[in-house]
Short mmCIF file of C-alpha atoms in Angstrom, two decimals:
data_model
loop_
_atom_site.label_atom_id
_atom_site.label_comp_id
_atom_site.label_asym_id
_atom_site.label_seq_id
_atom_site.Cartn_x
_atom_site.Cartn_y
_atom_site.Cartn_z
CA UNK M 43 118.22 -38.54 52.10
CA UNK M 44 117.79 -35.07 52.63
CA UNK M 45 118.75 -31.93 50.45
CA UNK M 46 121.95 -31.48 51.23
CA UNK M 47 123.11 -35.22 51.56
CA UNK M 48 121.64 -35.57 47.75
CA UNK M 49 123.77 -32.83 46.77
CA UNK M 50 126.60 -34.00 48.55
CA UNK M 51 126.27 -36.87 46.54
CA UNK M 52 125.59 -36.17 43.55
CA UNK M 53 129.08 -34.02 43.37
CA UNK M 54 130.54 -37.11 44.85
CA UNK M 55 129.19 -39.47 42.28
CA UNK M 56 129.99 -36.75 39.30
CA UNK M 57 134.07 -37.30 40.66
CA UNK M 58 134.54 -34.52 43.33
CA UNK M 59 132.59 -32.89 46.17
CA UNK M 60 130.92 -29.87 47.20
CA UNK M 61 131.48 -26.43 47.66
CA UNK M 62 129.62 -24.57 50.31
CA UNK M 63 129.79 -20.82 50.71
CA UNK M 64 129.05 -18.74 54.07
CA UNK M 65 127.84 -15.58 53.88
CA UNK M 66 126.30 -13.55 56.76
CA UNK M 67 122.15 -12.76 56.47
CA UNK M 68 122.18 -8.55 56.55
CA UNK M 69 125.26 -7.83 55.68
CA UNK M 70 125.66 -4.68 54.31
CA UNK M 71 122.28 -4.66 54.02
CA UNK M 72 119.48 -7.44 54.27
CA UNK M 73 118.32 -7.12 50.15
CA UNK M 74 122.54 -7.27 49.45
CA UNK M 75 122.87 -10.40 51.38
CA UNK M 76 120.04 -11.96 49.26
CA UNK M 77 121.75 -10.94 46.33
CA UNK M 78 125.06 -12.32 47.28
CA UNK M 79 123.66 -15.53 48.30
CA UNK M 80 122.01 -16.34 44.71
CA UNK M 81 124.75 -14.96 43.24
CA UNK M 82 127.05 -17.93 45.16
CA UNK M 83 124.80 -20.46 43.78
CA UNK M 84 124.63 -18.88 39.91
CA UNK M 85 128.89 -19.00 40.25
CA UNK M 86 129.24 -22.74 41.06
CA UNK M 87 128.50 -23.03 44.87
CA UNK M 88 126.10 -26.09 45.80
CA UNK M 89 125.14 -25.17 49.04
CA UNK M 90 124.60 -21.82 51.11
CA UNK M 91 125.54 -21.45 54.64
CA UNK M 92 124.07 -18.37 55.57
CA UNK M 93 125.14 -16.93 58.99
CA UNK M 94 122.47 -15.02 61.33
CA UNK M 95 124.79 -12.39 63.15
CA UNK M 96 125.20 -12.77 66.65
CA UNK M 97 126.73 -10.18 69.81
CA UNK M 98 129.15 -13.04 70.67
CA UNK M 99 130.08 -14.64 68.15
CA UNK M 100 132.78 -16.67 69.40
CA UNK M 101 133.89 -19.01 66.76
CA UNK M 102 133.84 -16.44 63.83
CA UNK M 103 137.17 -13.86 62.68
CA UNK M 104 137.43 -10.73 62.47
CA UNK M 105 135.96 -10.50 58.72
CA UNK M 106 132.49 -12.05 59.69
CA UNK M 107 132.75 -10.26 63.19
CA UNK M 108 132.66 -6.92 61.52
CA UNK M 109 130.50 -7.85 58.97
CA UNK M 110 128.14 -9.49 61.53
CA UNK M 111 128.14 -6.44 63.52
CA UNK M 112 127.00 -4.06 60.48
CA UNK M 113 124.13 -5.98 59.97
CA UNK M 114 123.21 -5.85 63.71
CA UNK M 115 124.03 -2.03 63.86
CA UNK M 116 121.56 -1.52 60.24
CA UNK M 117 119.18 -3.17 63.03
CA UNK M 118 119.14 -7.16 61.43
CA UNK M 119 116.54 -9.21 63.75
CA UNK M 120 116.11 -12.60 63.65
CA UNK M 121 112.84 -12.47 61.47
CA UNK M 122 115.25 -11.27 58.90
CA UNK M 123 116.82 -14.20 58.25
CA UNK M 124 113.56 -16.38 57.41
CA UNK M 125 112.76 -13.72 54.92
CA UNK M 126 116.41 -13.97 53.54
CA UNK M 127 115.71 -18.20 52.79
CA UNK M 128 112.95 -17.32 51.84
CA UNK M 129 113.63 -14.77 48.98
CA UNK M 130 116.86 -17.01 48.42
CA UNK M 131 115.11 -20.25 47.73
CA UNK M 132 112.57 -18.94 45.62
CA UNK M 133 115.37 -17.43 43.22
CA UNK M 134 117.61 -20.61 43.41
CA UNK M 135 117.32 -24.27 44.26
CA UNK M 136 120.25 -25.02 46.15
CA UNK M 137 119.73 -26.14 49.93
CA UNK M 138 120.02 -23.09 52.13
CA UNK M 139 121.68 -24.33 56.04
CA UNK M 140 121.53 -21.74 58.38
CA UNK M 141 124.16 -21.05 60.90
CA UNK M 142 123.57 -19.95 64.13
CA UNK M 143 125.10 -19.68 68.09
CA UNK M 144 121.87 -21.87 69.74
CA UNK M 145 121.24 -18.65 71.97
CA UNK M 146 118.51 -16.79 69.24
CA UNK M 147 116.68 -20.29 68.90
CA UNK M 148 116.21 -20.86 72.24
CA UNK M 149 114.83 -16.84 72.77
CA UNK M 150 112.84 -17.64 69.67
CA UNK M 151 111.45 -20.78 70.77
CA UNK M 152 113.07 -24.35 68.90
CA UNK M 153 110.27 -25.34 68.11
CA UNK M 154 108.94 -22.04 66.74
CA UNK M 155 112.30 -21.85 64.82
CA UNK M 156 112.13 -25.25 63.06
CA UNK M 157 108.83 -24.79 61.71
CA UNK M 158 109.81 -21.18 60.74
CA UNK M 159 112.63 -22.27 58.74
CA UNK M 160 110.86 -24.94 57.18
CA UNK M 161 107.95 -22.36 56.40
CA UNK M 162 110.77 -20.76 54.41
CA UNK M 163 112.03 -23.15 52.56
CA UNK M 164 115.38 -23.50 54.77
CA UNK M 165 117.29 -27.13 55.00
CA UNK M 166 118.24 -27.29 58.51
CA UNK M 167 121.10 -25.78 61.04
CA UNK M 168 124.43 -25.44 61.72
CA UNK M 169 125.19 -24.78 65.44
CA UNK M 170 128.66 -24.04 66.32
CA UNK M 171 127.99 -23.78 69.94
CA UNK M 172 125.99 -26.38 70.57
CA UNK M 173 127.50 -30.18 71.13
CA UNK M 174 125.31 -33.37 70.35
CA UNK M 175 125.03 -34.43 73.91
CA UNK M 176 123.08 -31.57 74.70
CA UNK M 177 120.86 -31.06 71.71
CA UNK M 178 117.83 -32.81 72.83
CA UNK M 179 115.44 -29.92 72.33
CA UNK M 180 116.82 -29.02 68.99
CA UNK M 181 117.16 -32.71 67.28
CA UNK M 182 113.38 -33.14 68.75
CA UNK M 183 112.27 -30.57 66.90
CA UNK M 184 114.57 -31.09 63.79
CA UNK M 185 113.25 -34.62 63.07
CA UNK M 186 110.05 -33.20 63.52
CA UNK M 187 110.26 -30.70 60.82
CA UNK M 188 112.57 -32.60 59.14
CA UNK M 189 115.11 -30.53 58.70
CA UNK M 190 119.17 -30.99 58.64
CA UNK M 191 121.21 -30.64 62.28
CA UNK M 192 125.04 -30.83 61.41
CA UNK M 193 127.15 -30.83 64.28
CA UNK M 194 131.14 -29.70 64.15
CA UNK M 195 134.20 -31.93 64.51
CA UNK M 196 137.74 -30.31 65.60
CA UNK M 197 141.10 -31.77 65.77
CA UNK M 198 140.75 -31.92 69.71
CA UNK M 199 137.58 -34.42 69.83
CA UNK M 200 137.83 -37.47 71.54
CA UNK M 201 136.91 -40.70 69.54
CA UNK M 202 133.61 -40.79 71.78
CA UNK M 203 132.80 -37.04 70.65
CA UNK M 204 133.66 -37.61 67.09
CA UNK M 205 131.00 -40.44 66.72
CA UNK M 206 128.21 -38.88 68.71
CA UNK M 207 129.29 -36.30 66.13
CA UNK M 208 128.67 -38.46 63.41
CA UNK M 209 125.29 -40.47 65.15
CA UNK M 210 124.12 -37.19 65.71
CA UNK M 211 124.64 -35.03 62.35
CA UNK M 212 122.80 -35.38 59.55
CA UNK M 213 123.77 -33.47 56.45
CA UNK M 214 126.91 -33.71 57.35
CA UNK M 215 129.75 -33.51 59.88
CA UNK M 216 131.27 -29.96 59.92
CA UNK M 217 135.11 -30.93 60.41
CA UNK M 218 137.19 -28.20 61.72
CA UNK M 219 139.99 -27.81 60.04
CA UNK M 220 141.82 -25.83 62.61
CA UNK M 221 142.21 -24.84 66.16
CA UNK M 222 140.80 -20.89 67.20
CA UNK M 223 138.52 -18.56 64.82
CA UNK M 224 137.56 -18.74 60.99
CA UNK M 225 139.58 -16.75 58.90
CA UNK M 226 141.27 -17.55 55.38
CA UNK M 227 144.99 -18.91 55.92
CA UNK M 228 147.93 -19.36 53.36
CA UNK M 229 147.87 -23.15 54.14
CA UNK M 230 144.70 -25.43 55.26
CA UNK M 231 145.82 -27.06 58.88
CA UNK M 232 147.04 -30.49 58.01
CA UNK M 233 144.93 -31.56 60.71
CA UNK M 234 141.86 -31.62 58.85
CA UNK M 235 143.09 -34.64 56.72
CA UNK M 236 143.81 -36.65 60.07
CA UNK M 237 140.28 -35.54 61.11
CA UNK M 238 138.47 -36.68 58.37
CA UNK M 239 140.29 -39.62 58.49
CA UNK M 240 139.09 -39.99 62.21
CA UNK M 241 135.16 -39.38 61.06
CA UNK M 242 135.45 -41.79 58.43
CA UNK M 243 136.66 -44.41 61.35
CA UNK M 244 133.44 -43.15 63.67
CA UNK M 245 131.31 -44.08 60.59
CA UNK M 246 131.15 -40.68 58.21
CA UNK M 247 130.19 -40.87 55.18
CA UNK M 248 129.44 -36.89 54.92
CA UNK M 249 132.28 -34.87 55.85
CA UNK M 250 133.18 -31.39 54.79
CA UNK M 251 136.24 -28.99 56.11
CA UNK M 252 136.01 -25.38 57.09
CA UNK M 253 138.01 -22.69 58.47
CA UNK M 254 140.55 -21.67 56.55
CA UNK M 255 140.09 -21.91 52.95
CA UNK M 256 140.31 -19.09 50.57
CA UNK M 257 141.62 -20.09 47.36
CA UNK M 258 140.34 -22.71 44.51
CA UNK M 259 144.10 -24.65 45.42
CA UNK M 260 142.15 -25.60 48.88
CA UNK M 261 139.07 -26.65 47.85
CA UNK M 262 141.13 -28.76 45.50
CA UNK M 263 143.33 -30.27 48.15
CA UNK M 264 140.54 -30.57 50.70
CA UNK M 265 138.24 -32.53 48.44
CA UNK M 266 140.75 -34.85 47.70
CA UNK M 267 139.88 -36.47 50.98
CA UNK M 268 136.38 -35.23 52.06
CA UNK M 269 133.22 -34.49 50.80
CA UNK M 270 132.52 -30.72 50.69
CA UNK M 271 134.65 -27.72 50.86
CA UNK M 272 133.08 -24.65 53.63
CA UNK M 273 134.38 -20.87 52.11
CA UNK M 274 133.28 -18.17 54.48
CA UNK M 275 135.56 -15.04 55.10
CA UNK M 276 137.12 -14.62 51.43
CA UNK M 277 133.35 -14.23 50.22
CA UNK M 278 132.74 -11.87 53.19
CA UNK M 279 135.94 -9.87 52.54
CA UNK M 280 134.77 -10.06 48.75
CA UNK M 281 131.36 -8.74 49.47
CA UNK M 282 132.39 -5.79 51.62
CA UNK M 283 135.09 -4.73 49.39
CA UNK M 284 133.22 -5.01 45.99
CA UNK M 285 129.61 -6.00 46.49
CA UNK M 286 127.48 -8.87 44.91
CA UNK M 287 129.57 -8.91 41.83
CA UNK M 288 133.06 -9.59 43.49
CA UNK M 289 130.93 -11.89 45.29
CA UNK M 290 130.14 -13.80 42.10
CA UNK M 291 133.96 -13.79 40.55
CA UNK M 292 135.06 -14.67 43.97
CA UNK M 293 132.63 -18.09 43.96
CA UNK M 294 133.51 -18.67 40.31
CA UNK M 295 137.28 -18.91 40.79
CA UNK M 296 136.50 -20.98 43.83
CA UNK M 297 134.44 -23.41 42.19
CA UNK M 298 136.64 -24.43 39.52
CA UNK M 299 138.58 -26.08 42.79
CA UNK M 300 136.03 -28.83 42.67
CA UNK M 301 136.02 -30.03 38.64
CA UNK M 302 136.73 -33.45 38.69
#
């Protein structure tokens, strides 16, 4: 069981689930995002999602779009981010996932990239843009290096999708919880409860919800019926407003969504 399926667990077994918080590597600046990231993890947030900006980044709202582009502007390269797990997991031991469009890993080299992030003490990947059916080079190189490879879900998957999905993943299964961009929303699409629903059928035992949730109401309601809550533009939003320690009172409110 890796990192991140034990801590999954472990919140599961203790009566709720986990809470995962996205924030982007470099943003406002690369010693901030460090900062912010432990700061996540001291304020009740299991596991870090931290986002390597990107020139298209096609999946993410405006929030993590700006934020994104700061850090590329302040001149963020890729290097940058194995320093920022690395920094990160010597402060705290939470599993750090990286997310990243598949574009940078290939220019870096997958196989260069796995043992990089291992090197630095990271968990594994999240890859928005890349689909299980054509992730040979990456899940090569993953079980190599043993790292995590979690795969999305959406509310438009076909059965056959959502349970190469599931074969595929391993962490867990990144269900999206709505159709179009991340972004916080008053109300958490219903269809995220029918999509869950739909993973559990395809054999899921590990799946958490993102896009969308901003409040500790949501994480509440989400973990009602899966296994970890994903936070990304309120802690953005929080961080570029009011630095790391709106950052920290912004986890802490959100975490006491998942006491049992």
């Amino acid at each position: 069981m890796s990192t991140v399926e034990s801590t999954i667990a472990a919140r599961k077994a203790a009566g709720s689930g986990a809470l995962i918080g996205y924030l982007p590597a470099g943003f406002p600046d690369l010693q901030s995002s460090i900062d912010a990231a432990v700061a996540l993890v001291e304020n009740g947030v299991d596991i870090i999602e931290l986002g390597i900006p990107y020139t298209d980044p096609v999946m993410d709202g405006l929030v993590i779009q700006e934020a994104t582009q700061q850090a590329l502007e302040n001149g963020f390269k890729l290097e940058h981010a194995f320093e920022a797990v690395s920094a990160i997991t010597d402060r705290v031991s939470a599993p750090v996932l990286v997310m990243t469009y598949f574009n940078p890993v290939l220019q870096y080299g997958v196989e260069r990239f796995a043992d990089d992030l291992v090197a630095a003490g990271g968990a594994g990947l999240i890859t928005p843009d890349l689909t299980a059916d054509n992730a040979t080079s990456w899940l090569t190189a993953a079980e190599r290096a043993d790292l995590d490879h979690v795969f999305l879900a959406a509310p438009s998957s076909s059965g056959a999708r959502l349970r190469l999905a599931v074969e595929k993943s391993r962490g867990f299964v990144y269900a999206v919880s709505t159709m179009g961009i991340t972004g916080a929303r008053a109300d958490v699409d219903s269809a995220a409860r029918s999509l869950v629903s739909r993973l559990r059928e395809a054999g899921s035992t590990s799946a958490c919800v993102g896009v969308g949730i901003s409040t500790a109401d949501q994480v509440r309601e989400v973990l009602d019926y899966a296994d970890g809550a994903i936070v990304g533009s309120v802690l953005v939003k929080a961080l570029a407003d009011g630095g790391v320690p709106a950052v920290a009172r912004t986890a802490a409110a959100l975490s006491t969504g998942t006491l049992a």
